[in-house]
Tab-separated table of C-alpha atoms in Angstrom:
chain	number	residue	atom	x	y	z
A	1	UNK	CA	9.036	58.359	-264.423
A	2	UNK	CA	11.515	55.104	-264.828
A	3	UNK	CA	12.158	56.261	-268.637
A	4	UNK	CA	13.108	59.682	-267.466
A	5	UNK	CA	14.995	59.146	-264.672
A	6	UNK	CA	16.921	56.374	-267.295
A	7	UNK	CA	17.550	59.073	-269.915
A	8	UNK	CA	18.873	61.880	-267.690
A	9	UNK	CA	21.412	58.968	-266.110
A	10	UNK	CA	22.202	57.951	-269.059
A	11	UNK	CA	23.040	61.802	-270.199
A	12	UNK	CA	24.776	62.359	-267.288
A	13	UNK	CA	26.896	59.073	-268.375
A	14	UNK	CA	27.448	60.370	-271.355
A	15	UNK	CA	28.603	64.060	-270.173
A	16	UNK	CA	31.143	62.265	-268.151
A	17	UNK	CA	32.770	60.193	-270.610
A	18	UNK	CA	32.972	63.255	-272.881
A	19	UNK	CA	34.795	65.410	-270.513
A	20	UNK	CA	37.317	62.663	-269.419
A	21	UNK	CA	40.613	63.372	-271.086
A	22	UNK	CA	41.060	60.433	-273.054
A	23	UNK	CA	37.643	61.186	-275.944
A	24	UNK	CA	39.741	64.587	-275.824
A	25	UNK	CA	42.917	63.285	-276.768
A	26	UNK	CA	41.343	60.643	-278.857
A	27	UNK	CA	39.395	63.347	-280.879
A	28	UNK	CA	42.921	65.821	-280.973
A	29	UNK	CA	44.189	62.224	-282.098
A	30	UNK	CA	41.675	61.626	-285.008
A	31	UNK	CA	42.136	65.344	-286.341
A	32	UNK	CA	45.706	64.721	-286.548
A	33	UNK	CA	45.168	61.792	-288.036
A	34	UNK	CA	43.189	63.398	-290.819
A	35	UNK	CA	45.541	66.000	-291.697
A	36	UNK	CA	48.463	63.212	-291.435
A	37	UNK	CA	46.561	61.514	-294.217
A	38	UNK	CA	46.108	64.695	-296.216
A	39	UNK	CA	49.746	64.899	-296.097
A	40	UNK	CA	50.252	61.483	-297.153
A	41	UNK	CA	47.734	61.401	-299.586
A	42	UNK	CA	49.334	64.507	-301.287
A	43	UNK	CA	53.361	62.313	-300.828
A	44	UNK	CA	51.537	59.164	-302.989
A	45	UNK	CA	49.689	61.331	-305.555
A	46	UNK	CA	52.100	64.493	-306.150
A	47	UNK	CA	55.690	63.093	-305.051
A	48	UNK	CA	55.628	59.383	-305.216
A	49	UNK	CA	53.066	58.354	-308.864
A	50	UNK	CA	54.563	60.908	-310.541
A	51	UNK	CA	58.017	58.951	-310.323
A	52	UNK	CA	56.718	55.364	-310.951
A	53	UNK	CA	54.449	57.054	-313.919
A	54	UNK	CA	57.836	58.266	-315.223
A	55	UNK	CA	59.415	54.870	-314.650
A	56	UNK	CA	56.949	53.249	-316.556
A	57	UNK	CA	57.185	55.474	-319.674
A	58	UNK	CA	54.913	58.621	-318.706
A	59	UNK	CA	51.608	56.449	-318.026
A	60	UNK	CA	49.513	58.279	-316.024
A	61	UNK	CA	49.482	56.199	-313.350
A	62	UNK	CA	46.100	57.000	-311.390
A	63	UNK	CA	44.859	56.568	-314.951
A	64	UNK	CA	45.515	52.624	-314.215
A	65	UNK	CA	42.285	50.859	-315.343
A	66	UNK	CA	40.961	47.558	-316.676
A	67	UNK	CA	37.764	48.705	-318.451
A	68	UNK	CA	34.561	46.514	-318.585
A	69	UNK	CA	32.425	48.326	-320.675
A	70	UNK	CA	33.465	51.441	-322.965
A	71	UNK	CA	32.247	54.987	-322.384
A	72	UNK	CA	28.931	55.544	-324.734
A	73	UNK	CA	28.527	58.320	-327.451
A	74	UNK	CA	25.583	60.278	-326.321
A	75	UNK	CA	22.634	61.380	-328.394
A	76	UNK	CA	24.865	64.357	-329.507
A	77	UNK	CA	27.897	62.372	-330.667
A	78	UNK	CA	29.900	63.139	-327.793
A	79	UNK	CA	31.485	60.413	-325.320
A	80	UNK	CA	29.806	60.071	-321.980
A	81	UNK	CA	32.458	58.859	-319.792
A	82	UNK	CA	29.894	58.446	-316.965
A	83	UNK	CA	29.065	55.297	-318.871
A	84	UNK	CA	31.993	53.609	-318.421
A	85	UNK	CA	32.718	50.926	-315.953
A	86	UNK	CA	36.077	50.294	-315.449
A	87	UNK	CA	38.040	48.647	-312.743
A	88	UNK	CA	41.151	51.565	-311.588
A	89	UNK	CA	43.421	49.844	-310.344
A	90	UNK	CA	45.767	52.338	-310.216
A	91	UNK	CA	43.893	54.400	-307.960
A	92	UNK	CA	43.400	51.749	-305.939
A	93	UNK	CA	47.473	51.033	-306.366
A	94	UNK	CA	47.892	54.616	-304.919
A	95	UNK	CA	45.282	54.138	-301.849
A	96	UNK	CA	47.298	50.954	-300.998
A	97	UNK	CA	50.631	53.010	-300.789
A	98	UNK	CA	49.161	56.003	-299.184
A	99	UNK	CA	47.806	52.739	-296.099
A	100	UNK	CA	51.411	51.769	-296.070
A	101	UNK	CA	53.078	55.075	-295.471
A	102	UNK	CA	50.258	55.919	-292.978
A	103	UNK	CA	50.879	52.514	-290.809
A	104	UNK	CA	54.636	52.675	-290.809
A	105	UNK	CA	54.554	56.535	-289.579
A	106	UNK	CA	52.133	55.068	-286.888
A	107	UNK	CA	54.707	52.097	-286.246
A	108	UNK	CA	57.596	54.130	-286.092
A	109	UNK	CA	55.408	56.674	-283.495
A	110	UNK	CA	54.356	53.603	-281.521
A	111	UNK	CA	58.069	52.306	-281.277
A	112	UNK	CA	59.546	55.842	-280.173
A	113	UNK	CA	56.797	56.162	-277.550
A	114	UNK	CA	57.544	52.569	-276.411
A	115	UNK	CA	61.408	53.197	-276.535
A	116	UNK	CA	60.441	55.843	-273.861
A	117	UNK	CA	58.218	53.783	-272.014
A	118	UNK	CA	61.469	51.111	-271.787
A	119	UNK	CA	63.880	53.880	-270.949
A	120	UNK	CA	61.894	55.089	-268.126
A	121	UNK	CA	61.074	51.804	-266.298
A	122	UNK	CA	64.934	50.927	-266.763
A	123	UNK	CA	66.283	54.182	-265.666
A	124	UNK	CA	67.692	53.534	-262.253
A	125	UNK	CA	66.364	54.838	-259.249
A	126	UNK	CA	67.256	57.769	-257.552
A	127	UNK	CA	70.291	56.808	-255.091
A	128	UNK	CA	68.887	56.558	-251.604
A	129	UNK	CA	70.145	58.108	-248.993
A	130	UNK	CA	71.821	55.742	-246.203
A	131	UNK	CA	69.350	55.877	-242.905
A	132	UNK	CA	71.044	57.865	-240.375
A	133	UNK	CA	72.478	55.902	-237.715
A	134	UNK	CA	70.278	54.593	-234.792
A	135	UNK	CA	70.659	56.351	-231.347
A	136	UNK	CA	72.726	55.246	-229.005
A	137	UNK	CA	70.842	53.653	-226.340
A	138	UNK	CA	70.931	54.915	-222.217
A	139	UNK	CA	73.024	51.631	-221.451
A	140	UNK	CA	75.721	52.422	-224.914
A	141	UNK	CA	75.758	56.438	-223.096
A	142	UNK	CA	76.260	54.970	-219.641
A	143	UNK	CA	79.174	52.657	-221.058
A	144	UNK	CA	80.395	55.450	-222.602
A	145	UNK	CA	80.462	57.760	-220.108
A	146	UNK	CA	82.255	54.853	-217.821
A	147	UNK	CA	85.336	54.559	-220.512
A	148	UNK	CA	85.538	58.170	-221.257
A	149	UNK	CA	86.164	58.199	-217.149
A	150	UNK	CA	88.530	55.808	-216.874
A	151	UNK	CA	90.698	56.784	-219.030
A	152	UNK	CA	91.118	60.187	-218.033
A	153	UNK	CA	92.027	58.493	-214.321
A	154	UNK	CA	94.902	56.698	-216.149
């Protein structure tokens, strides 16, 4: 009975820290996050390479490798370029740039939301209105009453 009455706790746990908002806007945050690095991916490998590789004299650039052992002819006389080992350092070159773009579109998100963060702690407060004035008490009336008097005797 101790097991089960463990398990469905620790379900009901669970349920609840699905269903708070932050998992949900951490999930909306990871999906974004993937498509972001599609994007990014796509700015490094179809916008950015292509450049350098023309900079460097039409090399291929995710073509980049320091090769170990050469590809194999196979039994038929054809290259097997499953056989090769190669270190690509170019494609690793390209993964490196696609990180960098990724972390400074994440800094510069992080220092807007922060810039709004600071803006809205230093905004000033809304003017308050002055309290209205206090009463005046049955002696300040009396008083009153007693000047108002004597000066329409004079």
């Amino acid at each position: 009975m101790a097991v089960k009455e463990k398990s469905s706790g620790f379900l009901a746990e669970f349920k609840t820290f699905i269903a708070r908002g932050n998992v949900m806007d951490m999930a909306v945050g990871v999906i974004i996050g993937g498509a972001f690095g599609k994007i990014s991916s796509s700015l490094v490998n179809d916008v950015i390479m292509p450049a350098v590789s023309m900079l460097t004299g039409g090399v291929d650039f995710s073509n980049w490798k320091l090769v170990l052992k050469a590809a194999v002819a196979g039994a038929d006389g054809a290259i097997d370029p499953a056989t090769e080992v190669a270190i690509r350092y170019g494609t690793f070159l390209a993964t490196i740039l696609d990180f960098i773009i990724i972390a400074f579109a994440v800094f510069c998100l992080i220092k807007f939301i922060n810039a709004l963060h600071r803006k809205k702690e230093e905004a000033p407060a809304e003017p308050e209105t002055p309290p209205a004035p206090p009463k005046p008490s049955a002696e300040e009336k009396l008083l009153t009453e007693i000047r108002d008097l004597l000066k329409k005797d004079k």
